[in-house]
GROMACS .gro file of C-alpha atoms in nm:
model
  466
    1MET     CA    1  16.052  11.199  10.703
    2LYS     CA    2  15.953  10.946  10.447
    3LYS     CA    3  15.722  10.850  10.486
    4SER     CA    4  15.531  11.175  10.577
    5LEU     CA    5  15.591  11.319  10.240
    6LEU     CA    6  15.459  11.004  10.058
    7LEU     CA    7  15.142  11.025  10.292
    8VAL     CA    8  15.140  11.462  10.255
    9LEU     CA    9  15.145  11.390   9.832
   10LEU     CA   10  14.875  11.058   9.798
   11SER     CA   11  14.670  11.325  10.006
   12PHE     CA   12  14.674  11.492   9.714
   13ILE     CA   13  14.469  11.149   9.557
   14SER     CA   14  14.093  11.197   9.534
   15PHE     CA   15  13.928  10.849   9.523
   16LEU     CA   16  13.488  10.916   9.472
   17ALA     CA   17  13.250  10.620   9.666
   18VAL     CA   18  12.977  10.513   9.579
   19ALA     CA   19  12.747  10.375   9.779
   20GLN     CA   20  12.763   9.934   9.724
   21ILE     CA   21  12.420   9.772   9.581
   22PRO     CA   22  12.269   9.587   9.858
   23ALA     CA   23  12.265   9.235   9.782
   24ASN     CA   24  11.813   9.300   9.696
   25ASP     CA   25  11.866   9.478   9.489
   26ASN     CA   26  11.592   9.272   9.268
   27CYS     CA   27  11.324   8.986   9.326
   28ALA     CA   28  11.594   8.770   9.159
   29THR     CA   29  11.842   8.865   9.508
   30ALA     CA   30  11.561   8.862   9.746
   31GLN     CA   31  11.618   8.820  10.110
   32ASN     CA   32  11.461   8.474  10.189
   33LEU     CA   33  11.243   8.538  10.511
   34GLY     CA   34  11.187   8.156  10.553
   35THR     CA   35  10.850   8.014  10.631
   36LEU     CA   36  10.683   8.297  10.873
   37PRO     CA   37  10.571   8.098  11.241
   38THR     CA   38  10.251   7.954  11.223
   39PRO     CA   39  10.041   8.142  11.491
   40ALA     CA   40   9.953   8.018  11.758
   41ALA     CA   41   9.596   7.893  11.839
   42CYS     CA   42   9.246   8.118  11.826
   43PRO     CA   43   9.148   8.264  11.952
   44SER     CA   44   9.495   8.438  12.014
   45GLY     CA   45   9.581   8.314  11.615
   46VAL     CA   46   9.937   8.542  11.610
   47GLY     CA   47  10.262   8.429  11.498
   48ALA     CA   48  10.603   8.522  11.611
   49ASN     CA   49  10.813   8.826  11.428
   50VAL     CA   50  11.089   8.757  11.189
   51ASN     CA   51  11.336   9.033  11.204
   52VAL     CA   52  11.545   9.279  11.025
   53ALA     CA   53  11.684   9.578  10.877
   54GLY     CA   54  11.745   9.657  10.523
   55THR     CA   55  11.864   9.988  10.345
   56THR     CA   56  11.790  10.112  10.030
   57ILE     CA   57  12.096  10.342  10.000
   58GLY     CA   58  12.260  10.226   9.667
   59ALA     CA   59  11.941  10.097   9.561
   60THR     CA   60  11.876  10.073   9.146
   61ALA     CA   61  11.502  10.059   9.049
   62PRO     CA   62  11.352   9.732   8.882
   63ASN     CA   63  11.336   9.794   8.483
   64PRO     CA   64  11.103   9.805   8.360
   65TYR     CA   65  10.935   9.952   8.678
   66THR     CA   66  10.519   9.784   8.705
   67THR     CA   67  10.320  10.109   8.936
   68LEU     CA   68  10.065   9.864   9.123
   69LEU     CA   69   9.680  10.141   9.087
   70ASN     CA   70   9.457  10.146   9.370
   71CYS     CA   71   9.648  10.072   9.697
   72GLN     CA   72   9.434   9.911  10.013
   73THR     CA   73   9.527  10.264  10.190
   74GLY     CA   74   9.437  10.448   9.843
   75GLY     CA   75   9.599  10.581   9.589
   76ASN     CA   76   9.906  10.396   9.368
   77GLN     CA   77  10.174  10.267   9.409
   78PRO     CA   78  10.520  10.426   9.419
   79GLY     CA   79  10.731  10.459   9.119
   80PRO     CA   80  10.965  10.429   8.953
   81ALA     CA   81  11.173  10.467   9.309
   82LEU     CA   82  11.518  10.272   9.454
   83ASP     CA   83  11.376   9.958   9.651
   84VAL     CA   84  11.474   9.581   9.782
   85TRP     CA   85  11.292   9.258   9.783
   86TYR     CA   86  11.272   8.992   9.971
   87SER     CA   87  11.013   8.652  10.023
   88PHE     CA   88  10.882   8.422  10.250
   89VAL     CA   89  10.619   8.120  10.279
   90ALA     CA   90  10.302   8.236  10.412
   91SER     CA   91  10.211   8.077  10.703
   92GLY     CA   92   9.878   8.178  10.843
   93ASN     CA   93   9.587   8.382  10.628
   94MET     CA   94   9.738   8.673  10.716
   95VAL     CA   95  10.072   8.863  10.699
   96VAL     CA   96  10.152   9.174  10.897
   97ILE     CA   97  10.496   9.369  10.757
   98ASN     CA   98  10.608   9.690  10.963
   99ILE     CA   99  10.904   9.896  10.868
  100THR     CA  100  11.047  10.154  11.143
  101PRO     CA  101  11.294  10.354  11.072
  102GLY     CA  102  11.663  10.334  11.104
  103ALA     CA  103  11.892  10.586  11.067
  104PRO     CA  104  11.919  10.796  10.873
  105ALA     CA  105  11.554  10.656  10.811
  106LEU     CA  106  11.370  10.582  10.453
  107PRO     CA  107  11.103  10.835  10.468
  108ASN     CA  108  10.748  10.760  10.361
  109PRO     CA  109  10.857  10.400  10.322
  110ALA     CA  110  10.577  10.173  10.063
  111ILE     CA  111  10.552   9.818  10.086
  112THR     CA  112  10.437   9.621   9.750
  113LEU     CA  113  10.285   9.278   9.772
  114TRP     CA  114  10.358   8.980   9.507
  115THR     CA  115  10.318   8.666   9.446
  116GLY     CA  116  10.451   8.501   9.120
  117THR     CA  117  10.801   8.405   9.020
  118CYS     CA  118  11.043   8.662   8.983
  119GLY     CA  119  10.976   8.805   8.590
  120ASN     CA  120  10.585   8.695   8.574
  121LEU     CA  121  10.486   8.842   9.027
  122VAL     CA  122  10.129   8.902   8.960
  123GLY     CA  123  10.025   9.168   9.232
  124PHE     CA  124   9.860   9.103   9.595
  125ASN     CA  125   9.843   9.456   9.699
  126CYS     CA  126  10.029   9.786   9.829
  127SER     CA  127  10.055  10.025  10.107
  128ASN     CA  128  10.156  10.392  10.024
  129ASN     CA  129  10.080  10.585  10.389
  130GLY     CA  130  10.445  10.565  10.519
  131THR     CA  131  10.518  10.829  10.756
  132ALA     CA  132  10.692  11.155  10.664
  133ALA     CA  133  10.956  10.961  11.000
  134GLY     CA  134  10.958  10.638  10.838
  135ALA     CA  135  10.729  10.443  10.968
  136ASN     CA  136  10.466  10.171  10.805
  137THR     CA  137  10.284   9.929  10.908
  138VAL     CA  138   9.997   9.745  10.703
  139THR     CA  139   9.787   9.396  10.712
  140PHE     CA  140   9.777   9.207  10.393
  141GLN     CA  141   9.516   8.982  10.368
  142PRO     CA  142   9.370   8.658  10.289
  143THR     CA  143   9.718   8.515  10.216
  144ALA     CA  144   9.736   8.126  10.131
  145PRO     CA  145   9.952   7.948  10.382
  146GLY     CA  146  10.271   7.782  10.216
  147GLN     CA  147  10.210   8.000   9.908
  148THR     CA  148  10.548   8.234   9.825
  149TYR     CA  149  10.573   8.594   9.847
  150PHE     CA  150  10.706   8.881   9.762
  151ILE     CA  151  10.788   9.216   9.937
  152GLN     CA  152  10.896   9.533   9.774
  153ILE     CA  153  10.926   9.814   9.971
  154SER     CA  154  11.102  10.170   9.820
  155GLY     CA  155  11.022  10.526   9.964
  156MET     CA  156  10.780  10.751   9.709
  157THR     CA  157  11.020  10.866   9.460
  158ALA     CA  158  11.321  10.867   9.275
  159ALA     CA  159  11.569  10.909   9.445
  160ALA     CA  160  11.456  10.869   9.878
  161ALA     CA  161  11.651  10.620   9.977
  162GLY     CA  162  11.771  10.522  10.370
  163ASN     CA  163  11.717  10.271  10.640
  164PHE     CA  164  11.499  10.063  10.762
  165ASN     CA  165  11.448   9.771  11.029
  166LEU     CA  166  11.163   9.500  10.886
  167SER     CA  167  10.890   9.288  11.133
  168VAL     CA  168  10.728   9.033  10.941
  169HIS     CA  169  10.445   8.786  11.084
  170ALA     CA  170  10.082   8.605  11.033
  171GLU     CA  171   9.819   8.604  11.165
  172ASN     CA  172   9.508   8.298  11.140
  173ASP     CA  173   9.165   8.629  11.144
  174CYS     CA  174   8.968   8.330  11.332
  175ASN     CA  175   8.618   8.534  11.295
  176ASN     CA  176   8.652   8.499  10.863
  177CYS     CA  177   8.404   8.260  10.695
  178LEU     CA  178   8.695   8.250  10.393
  179GLN     CA  179   9.019   8.061  10.517
  180ASN     CA  180   9.218   7.908  10.321
  181ALA     CA  181   9.247   8.026   9.925
  182SER     CA  182   9.433   8.085   9.628
  183LEU     CA  183   9.418   8.227   9.298
  184SER     CA  184   9.563   8.054   8.972
  185ILE     CA  185   9.607   8.253   8.625
  186SER     CA  186   9.769   8.147   8.297
  187PRO     CA  187   9.946   8.331   8.128
  188THR     CA  188  10.132   8.486   8.394
  189PRO     CA  189  10.172   8.922   8.417
  190THR     CA  190  10.522   8.976   8.273
  191ASN     CA  191  10.676   9.197   8.555
  192GLY     CA  192  10.289   9.275   8.612
  193THR     CA  193  10.158   9.403   8.369
  194TYR     CA  194  10.036   9.254   8.029
  195PRO     CA  195   9.984   9.401   7.702
  196PRO     CA  196   9.689   9.467   7.497
  197ASN     CA  197   9.451   9.221   7.334
  198THR     CA  198   9.585   8.913   7.550
  199THR     CA  199   9.360   8.664   7.620
  200VAL     CA  200   9.406   8.510   8.037
  201ASN     CA  201   9.227   8.312   8.210
  202PHE     CA  202   9.187   8.248   8.578
  203CYS     CA  203   9.046   8.019   8.817
  204PHE     CA  204   8.997   8.107   9.234
  205THR     CA  205   8.952   7.793   9.435
  206ILE     CA  206   8.827   7.825   9.838
  207THR     CA  207   9.003   7.486   9.984
  208SER     CA  208   8.898   7.644  10.364
  209TYR     CA  209   8.496   7.810  10.486
  210THR     CA  210   8.374   7.820  10.792
  211GLN     CA  211   8.048   7.833  10.790
  212VAL     CA  212   8.023   8.060  11.150
  213SER     CA  213   7.638   8.195  11.215
  214ALA     CA  214   7.554   7.826  10.959
  215ASN     CA  215   7.592   8.112  10.685
  216TRP     CA  216   7.736   7.843  10.372
  217LEU     CA  217   7.870   7.982  10.057
  218HIS     CA  218   7.698   8.179   9.852
  219GLY     CA  219   7.882   8.427   9.624
  220VAL     CA  220   8.160   8.437   9.487
  221ILE     CA  221   8.184   8.821   9.317
  222PRO     CA  222   8.479   8.946   9.140
  223THR     CA  223   8.481   9.385   8.970
  224PHE     CA  224   8.730   9.378   8.705
  225GLY     CA  225   8.996   9.764   8.656
  226CYS     CA  226   8.847   9.914   8.317
  227GLY     CA  227   9.209   9.788   8.113
  228TRP     CA  228   8.945   9.444   8.045
  229ASP     CA  229   8.703   9.445   7.778
  230LEU     CA  230   8.418   9.269   8.029
  231PRO     CA  231   8.216   9.163   7.684
  232THR     CA  232   8.462   8.870   7.563
  233MET     CA  233   8.403   8.666   7.958
  234THR     CA  234   8.331   8.314   7.995
  235PHE     CA  235   8.258   8.120   8.277
  236THR     CA  236   8.319   7.801   8.458
  237PRO     CA  237   8.104   7.844   8.783
  238ALA     CA  238   8.206   7.546   9.047
  239THR     CA  239   8.058   7.240   9.131
  240SER     CA  240   7.807   7.205   9.389
  241CYS     CA  241   7.929   7.105   9.729
  242SER     CA  242   7.600   6.954   9.857
  243ALA     CA  243   7.354   6.906   9.540
  244ASN     CA  244   7.133   7.006   9.615
  245GLY     CA  245   7.163   7.309   9.346
  246SER     CA  246   7.384   7.464   9.110
  247TRP     CA  247   7.654   7.711   9.090
  248SER     CA  248   7.545   8.003   8.794
  249TRP     CA  249   7.657   8.321   8.662
  250PHE     CA  250   7.413   8.569   8.694
  251PRO     CA  251   7.536   8.884   8.527
  252GLY     CA  252   7.232   9.061   8.655
  253GLY     CA  253   7.367   8.990   9.014
  254CYS     CA  254   7.132   8.894   9.328
  255THR     CA  255   6.901   9.125   9.583
  256SER     CA  256   6.860   8.938   9.961
  257SER     CA  257   6.526   8.779  10.054
  258ALA     CA  258   6.701   8.845  10.409
  259ASN     CA  259   6.803   9.201  10.362
  260ALA     CA  260   6.735   9.296  10.061
  261SER     CA  261   7.202   9.424  10.013
  262VAL     CA  262   7.198   9.510   9.585
  263TRP     CA  263   7.501   9.277   9.459
  264GLY     CA  264   7.692   9.279   9.116
  265PRO     CA  265   7.702   9.042   8.908
  266GLY     CA  266   7.905   8.699   8.984
  267PHE     CA  267   7.879   8.329   9.011
  268TYR     CA  268   7.575   8.232   9.266
  269TYR     CA  269   7.435   7.886   9.401
  270ASP     CA  270   7.090   7.842   9.306
  271TYR     CA  271   6.951   7.643   9.536
  272THR     CA  272   6.726   7.381   9.283
  273ALA     CA  273   6.351   7.469   9.580
  274ALA     CA  274   6.355   7.826   9.406
  275PRO     CA  275   6.569   7.905   9.047
  276GLY     CA  276   6.633   8.154   8.902
  277ASN     CA  277   6.691   8.349   9.234
  278PRO     CA  278   6.997   8.337   9.428
  279GLY     CA  279   6.915   8.602   9.645
  280ASN     CA  280   6.635   8.417   9.761
  281ASN     CA  281   6.819   8.084   9.808
  282PHE     CA  282   7.023   7.966  10.083
  283GLY     CA  283   7.444   7.835   9.971
  284ASP     CA  284   7.563   7.553   9.885
  285TYR     CA  285   7.605   7.335  10.201
  286ASN     CA  286   7.957   7.232  10.359
  287ALA     CA  287   7.790   6.966  10.603
  288SER     CA  288   8.196   6.790  10.586
  289GLY     CA  289   8.378   7.137  10.610
  290ILE     CA  290   8.611   6.954  10.379
  291CYS     CA  291   8.501   7.018  10.079
  292THR     CA  292   8.675   7.270   9.730
  293TRP     CA  293   8.478   7.480   9.501
  294THR     CA  294   8.684   7.625   9.184
  295PHE     CA  295   8.543   7.934   9.001
  296CYS     CA  296   8.660   8.011   8.667
  297TRP     CA  297   8.639   8.293   8.403
  298LYS     CA  298   8.834   8.411   8.048
  299LEU     CA  299   8.857   8.773   7.915
  300LYS     CA  300   9.091   8.966   7.720
  301THR     CA  301   9.228   9.301   7.769
  302LYS     CA  302   9.142   9.588   7.581
  303PRO     CA  303   9.251   9.579   7.205
  304THR     CA  304   9.403   9.893   7.216
  305CYS     CA  305   9.496  10.178   7.556
  306ALA     CA  306   9.302  10.396   7.643
  307PRO     CA  307   9.384  10.736   7.848
  308GLY     CA  308   9.351  10.704   8.217
  309CYS     CA  309   9.247  10.286   8.176
  310THR     CA  310   9.527  10.098   8.214
  311ASN     CA  311   9.348   9.944   8.504
  312LEU     CA  312   9.374   9.588   8.534
  313ASN     CA  313   9.294   9.530   8.828
  314ILE     CA  314   9.011   9.202   9.011
  315SER     CA  315   8.956   9.282   9.358
  316ILE     CA  316   8.686   8.934   9.453
  317ASN     CA  317   8.406   8.935   9.736
  318THR     CA  318   8.268   8.608   9.870
  319THR     CA  319   7.935   8.620  10.033
  320GLY     CA  320   7.765   8.364  10.320
  321ASP     CA  321   7.396   8.382  10.200
  322GLY     CA  322   7.399   8.575  10.579
  323GLU     CA  323   7.471   8.823  10.327
  324SER     CA  324   7.335   8.764   9.960
  325GLY     CA  325   7.114   8.502  10.000
  326SER     CA  326   6.785   8.381  10.250
  327TRP     CA  327   6.925   8.299  10.565
  328THR     CA  328   6.895   8.561  10.809
  329SER     CA  329   7.162   8.539  11.066
  330ILE     CA  330   7.338   8.720  10.920
  331ALA     CA  331   7.801   8.635  10.954
  332CYS     CA  332   8.124   8.704  10.707
  333LEU     CA  333   8.116   9.072  10.686
  334GLY     CA  334   8.433   9.085  10.806
  335ASP     CA  335   8.649   8.871  10.520
  336PRO     CA  336   8.811   9.025  10.335
  337ASN     CA  337   8.874   9.047   9.949
  338TYR     CA  338   9.122   8.841   9.757
  339PRO     CA  339   9.340   9.085   9.519
  340PHE     CA  340   9.491   9.052   9.183
  341ALA     CA  341   9.668   9.329   9.092
  342ALA     CA  342   9.826   9.398   8.736
  343VAL     CA  343   9.804   9.719   8.412
  344MET     CA  344   9.777   9.714   8.132
  345SER     CA  345  10.188   9.779   7.899
  346CYS     CA  346  10.153  10.067   7.672
  347CYS     CA  347  10.479  10.232   7.657
  348SER     CA  348  10.881  10.170   7.625
  349SER     CA  349  11.145  10.352   7.642
  350SER     CA  350  11.533  10.347   7.643
  351ALA     CA  351  11.833  10.519   7.738
  352ILE     CA  352  12.221  10.530   7.698
  353ALA     CA  353  12.516  10.601   7.901
  354THR     CA  354  12.780  10.839   7.775
  355ASN     CA  355  13.082  10.757   8.048
  356ALA     CA  356  13.279  10.982   8.252
  357PRO     CA  357  13.607  11.099   8.017
  358CYS     CA  358  13.819  11.078   8.317
  359PHE     CA  359  13.830  10.926   8.698
  360ASN     CA  360  13.607  11.157   8.903
  361GLY     CA  361  13.459  11.320   8.609
  362VAL     CA  362  13.097  11.289   8.495
  363GLY     CA  363  12.884  11.182   8.240
  364THR     CA  364  12.547  11.183   8.101
  365GLY     CA  365  12.230  10.975   8.055
  366SER     CA  366  12.003  11.030   7.749
  367ALA     CA  367  11.649  10.877   7.716
  368THR     CA  368  11.389  10.806   7.398
  369PRO     CA  369  11.014  10.679   7.408
  370VAL     CA  370  11.032  10.395   7.161
  371THR     CA  371  10.655  10.382   7.211
  372GLY     CA  372  10.330  10.508   7.357
  373THR     CA  373  10.169  10.886   7.317
  374GLY     CA  374  10.400  11.245   7.323
  375PRO     CA  375  10.433  11.498   7.482
  376TYR     CA  376  10.672  11.280   7.741
  377THR     CA  377  10.765  11.348   8.111
  378TYR     CA  378  11.131  11.221   8.248
  379THR     CA  379  11.267  11.172   8.562
  380TRP     CA  380  11.643  11.033   8.668
  381THR     CA  381  11.732  10.939   9.011
  382SER     CA  382  12.057  11.138   8.933
  383ALA     CA  383  12.133  11.358   9.310
  384PRO     CA  384  11.973  11.634   9.257
  385VAL     CA  385  11.701  11.476   9.108
  386GLN     CA  386  11.620  11.565   8.653
  387ASN     CA  387  11.353  11.599   8.472
  388THR     CA  388  11.432  11.633   8.155
  389GLN     CA  389  11.535  11.427   7.815
  390ILE     CA  390  11.924  11.434   7.877
  391ALA     CA  391  12.065  11.414   8.189
  392ASN     CA  392  12.404  11.587   8.344
  393ASN     CA  393  12.607  11.557   8.543
  394LEU     CA  394  12.608  11.262   8.613
  395PRO     CA  395  12.852  11.104   8.825
  396ALA     CA  396  13.009  10.708   8.824
  397GLY     CA  397  12.656  10.466   8.881
  398THR     CA  398  12.375  10.350   8.725
  399TYR     CA  399  12.041  10.544   8.720
  400THR     CA  400  11.716  10.460   8.573
  401VAL     CA  401  11.493  10.703   8.404
  402SER     CA  402  11.147  10.732   8.483
  403VAL     CA  403  10.953  10.794   8.082
  404LYS     CA  404  10.546  10.893   8.086
  405ASP     CA  405  10.370  10.948   7.853
  406ASN     CA  406  10.064  11.169   7.759
  407ASN     CA  407   9.888  10.884   7.923
  408GLY     CA  408  10.018  10.823   8.214
  409CYS     CA  409  10.163  10.514   8.147
  410ILE     CA  410  10.496  10.493   8.247
  411SER     CA  411  10.806  10.248   8.148
  412THR     CA  412  11.193  10.291   8.321
  413SER     CA  413  11.537  10.227   8.147
  414ASN     CA  414  11.897  10.148   8.330
  415ILE     CA  415  12.216  10.260   8.283
  416THR     CA  416  12.535  10.303   8.402
  417VAL     CA  417  12.785  10.546   8.352
  418THR     CA  418  13.171  10.426   8.461
  419GLN     CA  419  13.458  10.667   8.468
  420PRO     CA  420  13.845  10.546   8.408
  421ALA     CA  421  14.074  10.407   8.652
  422SER     CA  422  14.237  10.652   8.894
  423ILE     CA  423  14.601  10.756   8.894
  424ASN     CA  424  14.806  10.573   9.138
  425PRO     CA  425  15.184  10.692   9.087
  426ALA     CA  426  15.454  10.571   9.264
  427PHE     CA  427  15.674  10.780   9.382
  428THR     CA  428  16.052  10.788   9.337
  429LEU     CA  429  16.260  11.014   9.550
  430PRO     CA  430  16.634  11.038   9.610
  431THR     CA  431  16.852  10.915   9.844
  432PRO     CA  432  16.996  11.040  10.062
  433THR     CA  433  16.730  11.298  10.123
  434GLN     CA  434  16.874  11.599  10.220
  435CYS     CA  435  16.735  11.873  10.455
  436LEU     CA  436  16.609  12.177  10.128
  437ASN     CA  437  16.561  12.458  10.326
  438GLY     CA  438  16.208  12.559  10.180
  439ASN     CA  439  16.311  12.521   9.867
  440SER     CA  440  16.108  12.373   9.626
  441TYR     CA  441  16.264  11.983   9.563
  442SER     CA  442  16.093  11.760   9.176
  443PHE     CA  443  16.017  11.405   9.235
  444VAL     CA  444  15.907  11.173   8.937
  445ALA     CA  445  15.614  10.989   9.028
  446ALA     CA  446  15.555  10.753   8.812
  447THR     CA  447  15.186  10.613   8.662
  448PRO     CA  448  14.979  10.350   8.405
  449GLY     CA  449  14.971  10.638   8.210
  450GLY     CA  450  15.290  10.758   8.180
  451VAL     CA  451  15.510  10.975   8.321
  452HIS     CA  452  15.399  11.291   8.509
  453SER     CA  453  15.619  11.588   8.727
  454TYR     CA  454  15.488  11.675   9.040
  455THR     CA  455  15.683  11.993   9.277
  456PHE     CA  456  15.627  11.954   9.624
  457ASN     CA  457  15.634  12.280   9.853
  458PRO     CA  458  15.830  12.208  10.208
  459VAL     CA  459  15.773  12.307  10.493
  460ALA     CA  460  16.085  12.607  10.576
  461GLY     CA  461  16.279  12.407  10.843
  462SER     CA  462  16.145  12.072  10.828
  463PRO     CA  463  16.368  11.724  10.834
  464ALA     CA  464  16.437  11.624  10.507
  465ALA     CA  465  16.521  11.313  10.640
  466GLY     CA  466  16.411  11.052  10.887
   0.00000   0.00000   0.00000
């Protein structure tokens, strides 16, 4: 009876179940998938899958939270959102990432790919077309073998969470002319962002280019998001591989004499035999197949933030001379653009927590815009989601608030609501115990906060000893 009595009494004590934060909750603790299995030789070019199970249940949003713009699937990266991270080393010129639902499923999973290092992440691209059932498959290219990449997985809202299965494999696109390239940036972005009036140096290096249908490398054409101050740009062209001409920046672009297609400003190969008109020239012949080209440019972000113009993305297209020059056997049309993704940081905010006064109680959170343009909107990762500056009724746990200013700039802050330890009473019962015949029986429970009296009402006729 003593054991039964204690179990009944302890059933009055309740505990708050808080989901455990995943080990790969942030970039610094990303789950390492290692070097992806090497793709099979062409024409297959497909590598074996690396498979893991994952969850965003209990995850938090990074602070600050960077939302990449213009995902390859359309729209922008969702944010802030509860996310988890993975890393891998590429072994092919493309990577295929597949998410299938777990139970309960993460609805509308979003996938973002980064390079660089944690704290100085460089946006590569994103996919936000996951299904409500919890599936998403995306191919990112071109990736550089030997380079480390980070995968960020989240839902589409500030509170969406669930389980998923992740499958990643490398491939080689055997039909591309551009087989391997890399982009170096200095300084690298801070969490995917640059402040206004920042000078950034870029160098795009091509280390493997296959001359499909005798298409020689002819153009390297970067296009820029509206957050860049293009009049500040300076250029350093690559050195000629064949010495039959030279690389130059042509601000007016060029028109192909072979197919009349028009191309924008970029680096083009200007053949010595017909200088000044790259559209009427062949490309840079790579006789040995081992040439390396490096194209550099330097420019600033705009001096101030303009509404709706924080996009710092750069997309780098490469063309063969059958596309933008005078060669009549066109190829290389399927070569992917090399992406760079970043946004201008134009706002900031802070947040503080008021802790719960007792175990299983609730606290509050308060957000404060620091820089930006009002009015502001607020989104808390509470359940349900709250959209006020002060969030109420927050059980113990970690929360993220997203503050969006009138120009669409988003900043995030994290808070942690704590609670006192639960009372764990130690019950003292008289010896021997006696049958109470349904009468009330007083006992004493010693707790960390003092000595308290409790009353236990047994069922009439139940034994008092045993």
